[in-house]
């Protein structure tokens, strides 16, 4: 078994060598379709299959010490793998809090943070799983990882009972009725963040239908600004925009994903899917996007938004914090931002809510109890609440409340409350290869080519080929 | 005889560690890869044997087909444009003139710059509001300027041109070395016989340069077939699949679509394709080489 693991690792390395693959910081989604919105620079992706019943009004603050064992003198190093723990202040604070709390339980233990920023982490993690060298405690994204058998069953852990109803349905941390990870907050899949000053100067109110969005974009364009900035060089941003808009259109057709999976509907023939593509086509034709939409990445599009050059950006819940950073670093004029979700033609809105980062334990770790203890203390309010606030996530625990620095997050909460929260979304039923094909078609349209439904046949054939790899959402 | 046999076994003994390491880290994984190419494997779950399905699908996969189309364009461009230009450049740089050393260095300089750095620099120069469009705007008008790496019509041609920026200087250097190895007395003899200008090039320079031509063509063809880094860094194959190359398609099949089995099958097929093309190309050019 060990030999097989090593040979699998060597094979992956050989494949990598054969292709002369070089490293990159491109966040183009090392995620399966189950993880729907790809990896952002902070790894933002939503499984997007959760009930929206998350609440921020936690009751009493949980004290991790009540569930934790007494301190012992065992000397060991515990490895924690992550792709998002960078130098942002709340991340630094998170690591510090975890280390201090763990030192109280295990004074002689050392936490080793195995951080590989970006999507490369997931490639490495797969190789580590195959070779039996994965970290003891693992941050991850992707329903396929939860269902892969590589994570320990944590259903019996004390924090499981504290999960909100929405968190209990989180696809990324639950599989086959078991809990494999902690949802580190519940994040929206994405939506439109707008510059309140530009909207107010042009007397625009947040659009409630697709047509209102086009009208707003028209006004903004006439004022000489870019209505919406895209950074589609990072394909996950294209995925986020497309899937969030498609979600709202699928309210009237909630079984679309399953029907496509079952072969009852062909991707290229479906009017709902085509409608979203034609929306993008229309917006491109009318010049609502930045002219370099395809050749810039998410940080560059974020800069455009922060500079006031563009009025809207479709991004995840990290946007308030990221925008403040961009304004400070770029020396731009400060402005308030607001949020509205992408609506269908008739104003219907569906939003996904799921864990952005999930936290599990390696099923093969030799430090099983120590790992579970570490995970347990991370779920305590003192540690996880500031993390959720920094991440722009809603709470995933009934006894953890989150206070946000930016009032824009209240608009996110209001949007979630006023929308249909989906328990699964269309692309949850597709393999990653089919999603990639659909995004290829999208970037083609956004580059200025007329939408051709025939281009979606590639996605259909990828679905038929890779159907077996899909981790289906719970019914 | 006994001594020879003993020496043979001692040699084998010394080779054994290296062979064992090579076998363990190259042949064993390679054979494993061959097995994986017949499976559906996402890197997480156990591989599922699916026979020849991966190999069959390669020929109808749009990303692979577009990758193949672009790769062949790249090969053709390298053969038809890059090589003659490199030879011309080498012939010019082989002449004696005041700035020769400076120009030789200048044309070689792009080779020593990291491709990541190169791609960042070119990405900045070519962006919509970048340096090149800044120059072009007053000349051709704003409505005609392009996001050179952001349209399906211009992204791959732009990448091809960027590869020439590095490739021509490199190939010219090899030609230059070849030109300098041709003995001058052959030219002197030809001169006495009355050969001049193009006749000298056709009957002496080119035949004597054939070993260099073989190397340059080999490097051009294999380099074009392996093109990965620039499209990966500049466009990641987009928009759509317009700037996919074969290697990028294989890479994305593995690390984007997470089809490791399929990507391995495509990688194996690609390796076989490169070997065949190389053998054919070497066979053709070697026949024309002249022995001194």
XYZ file of C-alpha atoms in Angstrom:
767
model
C 0.000 0.000 0.000
C 2.833 2.318 0.919
C 4.606 1.445 -2.309
C 1.454 2.135 -4.256
C 1.165 5.497 -2.567
C 4.731 6.420 -3.408
C 4.326 5.273 -6.967
C 1.187 7.395 -7.306
C 3.131 10.376 -6.002
C 5.987 9.628 -8.370
C 3.540 9.309 -11.263
C 2.037 12.699 -10.531
C 5.534 14.145 -10.358
C 6.470 12.408 -13.587
C 3.419 13.816 -15.330
C 4.361 17.231 -14.028
C 7.936 16.813 -15.214
C 6.916 15.540 -18.632
C 4.857 18.637 -19.170
C 7.611 20.948 -17.955
C 4.955 22.500 -15.812
C 6.059 25.556 -13.983
C 4.676 27.122 -10.867
C 2.146 29.872 -10.963
C -0.019 31.991 -8.826
C -2.878 31.681 -11.256
C -5.907 30.809 -9.252
C -7.687 29.000 -11.936
C -9.452 26.575 -9.818
C -7.858 23.470 -8.682
C -11.305 22.667 -7.484
C -13.825 20.170 -8.512
C -17.192 21.263 -9.674
C -18.462 20.412 -6.253
C -16.558 23.399 -5.045
C -18.238 25.878 -7.103
C -16.470 29.130 -7.251
C -12.862 28.223 -7.650
C -9.990 29.340 -5.530
C -9.669 33.018 -4.916
C -6.547 34.653 -3.646
C -7.879 33.859 -0.262
C -9.199 30.637 -1.568
C -12.729 31.787 -1.821
C -14.941 29.102 -3.057
C -18.320 27.951 -2.067
C -19.700 24.516 -2.197
C -22.807 26.545 -2.266
C -25.151 23.918 -1.148
C -26.266 25.137 2.191
C -29.393 26.221 3.782
C -29.440 29.892 4.448
C -30.582 29.560 7.991
C -27.271 30.801 9.314
C -27.566 33.308 12.045
C -25.141 35.809 13.404
C -26.969 36.110 16.674
C -25.105 33.491 18.587
C -26.104 32.892 22.144
C -23.449 32.263 24.726
C -19.847 32.212 23.655
C -18.493 28.709 23.636
C -15.460 28.128 25.696
C -13.208 25.621 24.031
C -11.684 24.658 27.347
C -14.902 22.985 28.439
C -14.555 20.432 25.679
C -10.808 20.185 25.746
C -8.759 17.645 27.624
C -6.416 18.654 30.379
C -2.953 19.824 29.376
C -0.314 17.146 29.023
C 3.413 17.086 28.520
C 3.554 15.157 25.281
C 6.140 16.605 22.935
C 5.231 16.617 19.248
C 4.904 18.709 16.111
C 1.488 18.903 14.533
C 1.199 19.956 10.895
C -1.615 22.165 9.653
C -2.049 22.525 5.885
C -3.636 25.609 4.328
C -3.633 27.649 1.120
C -4.952 30.983 2.403
C -3.047 31.790 5.590
C -1.124 34.817 4.386
C -0.006 38.019 6.077
C -3.393 39.722 6.280
C -3.847 40.964 9.847
C -6.773 38.672 10.694
C -4.892 35.671 9.362
C -1.821 36.521 11.424
C -4.054 36.971 14.460
C -5.758 33.654 13.765
C -2.466 31.751 13.756
C -1.355 33.510 16.922
C -4.639 32.733 18.699
C -4.494 29.082 17.687
C -0.885 28.693 18.821
C -1.577 30.322 22.193
C -4.692 28.258 22.852
C -3.034 25.002 21.808
C -0.044 25.741 24.033
C -2.417 25.666 27.005
C -3.507 22.136 26.056
C -0.151 20.820 24.943
C 2.623 23.056 26.311
C 5.372 21.123 24.539
C 3.625 20.833 21.187
C 4.647 22.808 18.154
C 2.298 23.770 15.332
C 3.875 23.655 11.909
C 1.872 25.681 9.356
C 2.304 24.016 5.966
C 1.078 26.852 3.788
C 1.158 26.818 -0.002
C -0.712 29.872 -1.219
C -3.184 29.391 -4.063
C -4.561 26.475 -6.011
C -1.222 24.624 -6.084
C -1.973 23.617 -2.491
C -4.660 21.247 -3.700
C -2.375 19.556 -6.206
C 0.162 19.073 -3.447
C -2.514 17.841 -1.052
C -3.624 15.159 -3.499
C -0.056 13.961 -3.886
C 0.317 13.985 -0.099
C -2.863 11.958 0.345
C -1.597 9.467 -2.221
C 1.769 9.143 -0.507
C 0.432 9.152 3.054
C 2.263 12.366 3.925
C -0.642 14.803 4.244
C -0.692 17.211 7.207
C -2.433 16.122 10.422
C -4.977 18.919 10.301
C -6.123 19.989 6.873
C -7.854 23.078 5.578
C -9.551 22.159 2.338
C -12.104 23.070 -0.291
C -14.163 20.648 -2.293
C -16.929 18.195 -1.605
C -14.844 15.545 -3.316
C -12.218 15.752 -0.570
C -14.828 15.205 2.141
C -16.128 12.178 0.264
C -12.713 10.808 -0.676
C -12.046 8.777 2.455
C -8.924 10.782 3.248
C -10.504 12.670 6.123
C -11.420 11.331 9.543
C -15.068 11.068 10.524
C -15.614 13.888 13.007
C -19.336 13.276 13.558
C -18.782 12.517 17.226
C -16.893 15.714 18.012
C -18.442 18.149 20.504
C -18.615 21.082 18.085
C -20.876 19.184 15.657
C -23.918 19.823 17.868
C -23.182 23.531 17.799
C -23.414 23.821 14.003
C -26.267 25.907 12.610
C -28.886 24.201 10.481
C -27.271 25.722 7.400
C -23.822 24.518 8.403
C -25.148 21.011 8.978
C -26.055 20.881 5.294
C -22.735 22.246 4.092
C -21.767 19.994 1.203
C -18.068 20.597 1.646
C -17.960 19.286 5.188
C -20.647 16.619 5.107
C -20.964 13.466 3.094
C -23.118 10.378 3.446
C -24.658 11.648 6.685
C -21.261 12.111 8.346
C -19.324 15.222 9.304
C -15.786 15.425 7.948
C -14.911 19.037 8.607
C -15.634 22.312 10.302
C -17.266 24.930 8.082
C -15.111 27.959 8.912
C -18.115 30.234 8.445
C -20.775 30.346 5.758
C -19.949 32.524 2.808
C -22.028 33.742 -0.065
C -20.981 32.460 -3.458
C -20.550 36.026 -4.648
C -22.497 39.022 -5.844
C -22.138 42.567 -7.067
C -20.196 45.069 -4.977
C -20.757 48.637 -6.031
C -19.234 52.044 -5.434
C -21.888 53.903 -3.460
C -20.533 57.302 -4.429
C -20.789 56.620 -8.155
C -24.271 55.160 -7.741
C -25.404 58.123 -5.694
C -23.826 60.699 -8.057
C -25.701 59.116 -10.957
C -28.901 58.558 -8.934
C -28.763 54.820 -9.416
C -30.382 52.461 -6.930
C -29.178 48.862 -6.545
C -30.681 46.910 -9.477
C -33.356 44.370 -8.664
C -33.683 42.754 -12.094
C -31.314 41.940 -14.946
C -32.774 44.815 -16.975
C -32.198 47.250 -14.105
C -28.586 46.083 -14.027
C -28.261 46.842 -17.756
C -29.916 50.253 -17.249
C -27.536 51.069 -14.417
C -24.593 49.968 -16.553
C -25.852 52.217 -19.362
C -25.877 55.245 -17.099
C -22.449 54.485 -15.714
C -20.997 53.986 -19.169
C -22.479 57.297 -20.309
C -20.699 58.971 -17.386
C -17.357 57.759 -18.748
C -16.728 55.076 -16.129
C -16.481 51.329 -16.620
C -19.743 49.781 -15.375
C -18.357 46.383 -14.344
C -14.728 45.395 -14.042
C -13.838 41.784 -14.766
C -10.579 39.975 -14.114
C -11.320 36.892 -16.188
C -7.666 35.946 -16.555
C -8.458 34.283 -13.238
C -11.037 31.813 -14.424
C -12.623 31.412 -11.002
C -13.904 34.980 -11.276
C -15.695 34.025 -14.500
C -17.093 30.979 -12.732
C -18.321 33.091 -9.834
C -20.109 35.615 -12.066
C -21.630 32.960 -14.299
C -22.808 30.545 -11.622
C -24.255 33.200 -9.349
C -26.271 34.644 -12.184
C -27.346 31.225 -13.417
C -28.477 30.318 -9.898
C -31.048 33.108 -9.942
C -32.380 31.936 -13.295
C -32.695 28.351 -12.091
C -35.204 29.192 -9.369
C -37.955 28.388 -11.856
C -36.134 25.265 -12.922
C -34.663 23.850 -9.709
C -33.993 20.379 -11.102
C -31.948 21.624 -14.048
C -28.648 20.339 -12.666
C -30.041 16.897 -11.901
C -31.823 16.740 -15.258
C -28.606 17.553 -17.078
C -26.752 14.983 -14.985
C -29.397 12.366 -15.759
C -29.198 13.139 -19.454
C -32.776 14.426 -19.672
C -31.562 17.868 -20.747
C -28.542 18.724 -22.902
C -26.389 21.647 -21.738
C -26.252 23.174 -25.209
C -30.023 23.011 -25.664
C -31.183 24.514 -22.398
C -32.780 27.950 -22.674
C -31.915 28.959 -19.089
C -28.216 28.345 -19.604
C -28.306 30.049 -22.976
C -30.021 33.055 -21.413
C -27.073 33.705 -19.091
C -24.630 33.493 -21.977
C -26.702 35.944 -24.001
C -26.734 38.307 -21.010
C -22.947 38.330 -21.091
C -22.982 38.732 -24.863
C -25.293 41.719 -24.580
C -23.168 43.329 -21.877
C -20.017 42.839 -23.923
C -21.634 44.309 -27.040
C -22.809 47.357 -25.138
C -19.385 47.932 -23.635
C -20.346 47.349 -20.013
C -17.120 45.495 -19.245
C -13.554 46.752 -19.100
C -11.787 46.330 -22.438
C -9.039 44.263 -20.822
C -11.531 41.941 -19.079
C -9.854 38.778 -20.349
C -6.233 39.745 -19.852
C -6.280 41.057 -16.287
C -6.601 39.022 -13.118
C -8.693 39.525 -10.008
C -6.214 41.754 -8.144
C -6.001 44.061 -11.160
C -9.779 44.225 -11.459
C -9.896 44.947 -7.716
C -7.493 47.843 -8.306
C -9.763 49.201 -11.033
C -12.687 49.119 -8.643
C -10.708 50.670 -5.782
C -9.457 53.473 -8.009
C -13.037 54.487 -8.802
C -12.481 53.758 -12.479
C -15.111 51.004 -12.383
C -18.430 51.158 -10.548
C -19.117 47.460 -9.937
C -17.249 44.224 -9.404
C -18.583 40.701 -8.958
C -16.709 39.163 -6.062
C -16.989 37.178 -2.869
C -17.463 38.235 0.752
C -13.819 39.213 1.179
C -14.393 42.282 -0.987
C -14.937 44.880 1.797
C -11.592 44.033 3.402
C -9.813 43.655 0.073
C -11.158 46.983 -1.155
C -9.946 48.846 1.929
C -6.506 47.271 1.379
C -6.511 48.249 -2.293
C -7.523 51.819 -1.514
C -4.789 52.152 1.108
C -2.069 50.593 -1.042
C -3.089 52.482 -4.183
C -3.544 55.819 -2.406
C -7.050 56.155 -3.847
C -9.928 58.229 -2.445
C -11.949 56.320 0.104
C -15.530 55.373 -0.702
C -18.254 53.182 0.761
C -19.266 50.022 -0.988
C -22.624 48.305 -1.140
C -23.802 44.878 -2.183
C -26.618 43.439 -4.265
C -27.104 39.931 -5.656
C -27.409 39.086 -9.342
C -31.085 38.816 -10.248
C -32.939 37.142 -13.080
C -35.107 38.996 -15.625
C -38.098 38.883 -13.312
C -36.146 39.842 -10.218
C -35.756 36.410 -8.697
C -32.637 35.937 -6.628
C -30.979 32.754 -5.506
C -27.865 32.763 -3.388
C -25.610 29.995 -2.290
C -24.234 29.807 1.179
C -21.524 27.391 2.112
C -18.203 27.062 3.813
C -15.369 28.854 2.154
C -12.618 27.089 4.039
C -13.320 23.720 5.634
C -11.171 22.171 8.346
C -10.704 18.439 8.678
C -8.382 15.851 10.146
C -6.217 13.491 8.142
C -7.706 10.004 8.487
C -4.201 8.548 8.642
C -2.686 10.927 11.169
C -0.750 9.441 14.048
C -1.857 12.395 16.159
C -5.581 11.740 15.918
C -6.638 12.991 19.347
C -4.207 15.902 19.242
C -5.591 16.856 15.822
C -9.178 16.630 16.990
C -8.291 18.797 19.979
C -6.760 21.380 17.692
C -9.852 21.437 15.490
C -12.055 21.657 18.534
C -10.308 24.686 19.934
C -10.411 26.428 16.556
C -14.211 26.247 16.763
C -14.242 28.313 19.936
C -15.741 31.745 19.590
C -12.577 33.645 20.524
C -10.698 32.095 17.625
C -13.246 31.483 14.915
C -15.328 34.636 15.294
C -12.585 37.119 14.271
C -11.678 34.739 11.459
C -15.255 34.726 10.132
C -15.413 38.510 10.447
C -12.208 38.909 8.459
C -13.427 36.433 5.876
C -16.778 38.183 5.545
C -18.492 34.931 6.444
C -21.711 34.398 8.336
C -21.492 32.261 11.435
C -21.664 28.505 11.143
C -22.130 27.956 14.907
C -25.201 28.658 16.968
C -23.124 30.064 19.819
C -20.693 32.187 17.825
C -21.601 35.714 16.835
C -19.710 37.764 14.257
C -19.216 41.521 14.223
C -18.198 43.015 10.894
C -16.079 46.111 10.487
C -17.769 47.118 7.235
C -21.520 47.904 7.196
C -21.646 46.493 3.658
C -21.796 43.071 5.278
C -25.222 43.987 6.651
C -26.351 44.357 3.045
C -24.999 40.882 2.381
C -27.007 39.539 5.302
C -30.108 41.359 4.028
C -29.547 39.938 0.541
C -29.268 36.408 1.950
C -32.415 36.916 4.016
C -34.319 38.174 0.973
C -33.226 35.495 -1.444
C -33.860 31.852 -2.091
C -30.945 29.998 -0.585
C -30.143 26.982 -2.699
C -29.281 23.614 -1.267
C -27.444 22.721 -4.458
C -26.596 24.560 -7.621
C -26.368 23.690 -11.276
C -22.643 23.121 -11.473
C -22.681 20.834 -8.443
C -23.944 18.228 -10.903
C -21.087 18.679 -13.364
C -17.537 17.348 -13.386
C -14.745 19.927 -13.279
C -13.954 19.238 -16.947
C -17.468 20.249 -18.057
C -17.334 23.399 -15.917
C -14.010 24.285 -17.552
C -15.596 23.849 -20.990
C -18.501 26.105 -20.036
C -16.093 28.758 -18.807
C -14.089 28.497 -22.025
C -17.313 29.357 -23.863
C -17.924 32.250 -21.492
C -14.492 33.828 -21.884
C -14.898 33.499 -25.634
C -18.147 35.468 -25.460
C -16.632 38.102 -23.167
C -13.710 38.470 -25.583
C -16.220 39.589 -28.217
C -17.249 36.431 -30.073
C -20.974 35.874 -30.645
C -22.474 33.215 -28.400
C -22.856 29.927 -30.203
C -24.828 27.279 -28.260
C -22.891 24.671 -30.231
C -19.796 25.621 -28.231
C -21.463 24.060 -25.184
C -21.376 20.614 -26.760
C -17.827 20.253 -25.432
C -19.215 20.583 -21.888
C -21.860 17.967 -22.669
C -19.282 15.465 -23.880
C -17.058 16.151 -20.844
C -20.061 15.486 -18.611
C -20.753 12.211 -20.352
C -17.101 11.179 -20.093
C -16.475 12.210 -16.478
C -19.912 11.684 -14.971
C -18.560 9.108 -12.551
C -16.337 11.698 -10.858
C -19.250 13.922 -9.798
C -19.990 13.972 -6.080
C -23.736 14.485 -6.171
C -25.304 16.859 -3.652
C -27.566 15.287 -1.053
C -31.186 15.182 -2.209
C 38.626 -14.421 -20.008
C 38.012 -14.950 -16.318
C 39.293 -11.488 -15.565
C 37.013 -9.960 -18.206
C 33.975 -11.661 -16.728
C 34.956 -10.493 -13.251
C 35.370 -6.945 -14.471
C 31.983 -7.189 -16.156
C 30.287 -8.179 -12.919
C 32.122 -5.480 -10.965
C 30.934 -2.901 -13.504
C 27.408 -4.212 -13.124
C 27.700 -3.949 -9.383
C 28.740 -0.306 -9.623
C 25.888 0.415 -12.003
C 23.334 -1.256 -9.809
C 22.606 1.613 -7.365
C 22.155 4.095 -10.189
C 19.990 1.631 -12.117
C 17.903 0.906 -9.057
C 17.302 4.591 -8.407
C 16.596 5.253 -12.071
C 14.245 2.293 -12.234
C 12.411 3.261 -9.066
C 11.991 6.924 -9.882
C 11.648 6.758 -13.654
C 10.653 3.396 -15.093
C 8.331 2.321 -12.295
C 6.392 5.597 -12.266
C 6.398 5.565 -16.057
C 4.834 2.118 -16.111
C 2.398 3.262 -13.441
C 1.574 6.240 -15.664
C 0.827 3.882 -18.525
C -1.580 2.075 -16.213
C -3.190 5.337 -15.064
C -3.724 6.323 -18.691
C -6.274 3.519 -18.900
C -8.145 4.743 -15.832
C -10.465 7.462 -14.687
C -8.648 9.044 -11.783
C -9.148 12.380 -10.062
C -6.203 11.962 -7.730
C -8.389 11.397 -4.691
C -10.332 8.211 -5.216
C -8.925 4.925 -6.434
C -8.395 4.830 -10.215
C -11.149 3.051 -12.167
C -10.059 1.050 -15.208
C -11.849 2.316 -18.334
C -9.845 0.670 -21.106
C -9.095 2.824 -24.135
C -11.761 5.459 -23.404
C -9.206 8.154 -22.525
C -7.271 7.583 -25.730
C -10.437 7.617 -27.830
C -11.702 10.829 -26.250
C -8.501 12.737 -27.042
C -9.459 12.869 -30.712
C -12.801 14.559 -30.029
C -11.753 16.823 -27.156
C -12.025 20.449 -28.281
C -9.227 21.599 -25.996
C -6.863 18.950 -27.346
C -7.890 19.618 -30.941
C -7.417 23.371 -30.594
C -4.167 22.711 -28.768
C -3.006 20.512 -31.643
C -4.052 23.101 -34.236
C -2.155 25.876 -32.479
C 0.877 23.680 -31.864
C 1.093 22.793 -35.547
C 0.768 26.484 -36.421
C 3.646 27.131 -34.080
C 5.746 24.381 -35.694
C 4.978 25.720 -39.175
C 5.820 29.274 -38.155
C 9.057 28.120 -36.583
C 10.097 26.278 -39.734
C 8.963 28.806 -42.301
C 9.663 32.105 -40.547
C 11.883 31.664 -37.514
C 14.543 29.537 -39.164
C 15.133 31.609 -42.300
C 15.153 34.771 -40.176
C 17.631 33.233 -37.739
C 19.875 32.167 -40.618
C 19.677 35.615 -42.171
C 20.524 37.188 -38.844
C 23.469 34.811 -38.394
C 24.786 35.647 -41.874
C 24.578 39.348 -41.042
C 26.218 38.932 -37.652
C 28.985 36.880 -39.245
C 30.138 39.888 -41.231
C 32.711 42.268 -39.850
C 31.305 45.613 -38.755
C 31.759 47.968 -35.846
C 28.729 47.075 -33.644
C 28.875 43.338 -34.296
C 29.710 42.288 -30.732
C 27.034 44.548 -29.291
C 24.389 43.231 -31.682
C 25.345 39.596 -31.065
C 24.897 40.160 -27.335
C 21.630 42.045 -27.857
C 20.050 39.294 -29.917
C 21.122 36.639 -27.429
C 20.057 38.562 -24.350
C 16.348 37.517 -24.408
C 17.421 33.895 -23.858
C 18.866 34.555 -20.429
C 15.766 36.302 -19.114
C 13.413 34.085 -17.134
C 10.191 33.258 -18.939
C 8.156 34.386 -15.956
C 9.852 37.782 -16.075
C 9.445 37.848 -19.842
C 5.755 37.112 -19.618
C 5.186 39.797 -16.991
C 7.042 42.389 -19.056
C 5.267 41.498 -22.294
C 1.941 41.260 -20.507
C 2.411 44.837 -19.315
C 3.591 46.103 -22.692
C 0.731 44.445 -24.555
C -2.155 45.220 -22.230
C -4.995 47.345 -23.500
C -3.715 50.548 -21.926
C -0.096 49.489 -22.241
C 2.966 50.714 -24.107
C 2.209 49.309 -27.556
C -1.342 50.528 -27.698
C -0.077 53.903 -26.470
C 2.076 54.080 -29.594
C -0.561 52.622 -31.908
C -3.486 54.737 -30.718
C -2.492 57.995 -32.439
C -1.513 56.076 -35.578
C -4.440 53.700 -36.161
C -7.074 55.232 -33.899
C -8.584 54.010 -30.643
C -11.282 51.929 -32.319
C -8.646 49.699 -33.928
C -6.443 48.980 -30.968
C -6.800 45.581 -29.363
C -6.407 43.796 -26.090
C -3.773 41.720 -27.856
C -3.884 38.821 -25.408
C -7.625 39.110 -24.816
C -9.268 38.278 -28.135
C -9.600 34.930 -29.860
C -8.119 36.378 -33.052
C -4.982 37.963 -31.629
C -4.016 35.995 -28.523
C -2.181 33.085 -30.146
C -0.567 35.066 -32.996
C 0.742 37.428 -30.321
C 2.180 34.498 -28.371
C 3.829 33.161 -31.541
C 5.504 36.511 -32.128
C 6.721 36.604 -28.545
C 8.324 33.180 -28.902
C 10.223 34.529 -31.914
C 11.644 37.315 -29.790
C 13.496 34.671 -27.817
C 13.814 31.970 -30.451
C 15.428 33.854 -33.328
C 18.442 35.019 -31.296
C 19.024 31.522 -29.959
C 18.837 29.848 -33.355
C 20.997 32.577 -34.890
C 23.668 31.832 -32.317
C 23.771 28.158 -33.358
C 23.938 29.143 -37.020
C 26.681 31.622 -36.216
C 28.735 28.894 -34.554
C 28.173 26.740 -37.641
C 29.209 29.524 -39.989
C 32.402 30.118 -38.055
C 33.329 26.447 -38.251
C 33.348 26.462 -42.069
C 37.018 26.565 -43.182
C 37.852 29.762 -45.043
C 40.038 27.936 -47.568
C 36.916 26.416 -49.125
C 35.631 29.938 -49.832
C 39.084 30.938 -51.157
C 39.112 27.954 -53.525
C 35.581 28.786 -54.686
C 36.601 32.388 -55.203
C 39.476 31.282 -57.445
C 36.994 29.116 -59.365
C 34.824 32.212 -59.874
C 31.950 31.425 -57.515
C 30.279 34.540 -56.146
C 27.335 35.713 -53.974
C 24.343 33.378 -53.788
C 26.247 30.552 -55.508
C 28.704 30.560 -52.592
C 25.852 30.379 -50.121
C 23.989 27.654 -52.013
C 26.910 25.380 -52.831
C 29.234 25.915 -49.883
C 27.642 27.678 -46.897
C 24.328 25.830 -46.823
C 25.680 22.283 -47.288
C 28.437 22.925 -44.747
C 25.876 24.396 -42.379
C 23.556 21.382 -42.480
C 24.635 20.012 -39.058
C 23.584 23.342 -37.564
C 20.379 23.276 -39.598
C 19.658 19.823 -38.173
C 20.132 21.071 -34.622
C 18.140 24.249 -35.149
C 15.256 22.463 -36.857
C 15.240 19.859 -34.126
C 15.161 22.501 -31.411
C 12.534 24.531 -33.258
C 10.202 21.601 -33.813
C 10.549 20.150 -30.320
C 10.361 23.617 -28.743
C 7.170 24.367 -30.679
C 5.623 21.018 -29.782
C 6.445 21.613 -26.121
C 5.199 25.205 -26.014
C 3.607 25.655 -22.620
C 5.032 28.398 -20.440
C 4.196 31.545 -22.394
C 0.542 30.684 -23.124
C 0.169 29.388 -19.558
C 1.506 32.565 -18.034
C -0.002 35.063 -20.457
C -3.452 33.692 -21.346
C -3.826 30.264 -19.773
C -5.160 29.126 -23.117
C -7.887 31.730 -23.435
C -10.035 33.392 -24.430
C -11.992 30.195 -24.859
C -9.497 27.670 -26.178
C -7.944 30.091 -28.661
C -4.411 29.957 -27.281
C -4.309 26.371 -26.083
C -1.258 24.323 -27.001
C -0.974 20.566 -26.653
C 1.052 20.752 -23.461
C -1.260 23.345 -21.956
C -4.254 21.156 -22.807
C -2.567 18.220 -21.048
C -1.684 20.383 -18.047
C -5.205 21.772 -17.745
C -6.730 18.318 -18.128
C -4.690 17.249 -15.100
C -4.638 20.249 -12.829
C -7.741 22.179 -13.849
C -10.199 19.469 -14.832
C -8.575 16.980 -12.435
C -8.576 14.172 -14.963
C -5.206 12.691 -14.141
C -5.894 9.478 -16.031
C -6.961 11.332 -19.145
C -4.085 13.800 -18.886
C -1.633 10.922 -18.562
C -3.063 9.289 -21.687
C -2.746 12.576 -23.571
C 0.800 13.034 -22.241
C 1.838 9.574 -23.421
C 0.300 10.125 -26.846
C 2.007 13.496 -27.066
C 5.370 11.982 -26.154
C 4.948 9.343 -28.882
C 3.978 12.064 -31.358
C 7.063 14.120 -30.503
C 9.324 11.080 -30.853
C 7.893 10.260 -34.292
C 8.138 13.850 -35.534
C 11.703 14.107 -34.247
C 12.806 10.853 -35.873
C 11.291 11.894 -39.214
C 12.772 15.367 -39.036
C 16.234 14.140 -38.033
C 16.127 11.530 -40.801
C 15.395 14.170 -43.426
C 17.950 16.743 -42.316
C 20.793 14.310 -41.546
C 20.728 13.001 -45.100
C 21.666 16.464 -46.284
C 24.582 16.925 -43.946
C 27.999 17.158 -45.603
C 31.004 15.391 -44.168
C 34.249 17.317 -44.336
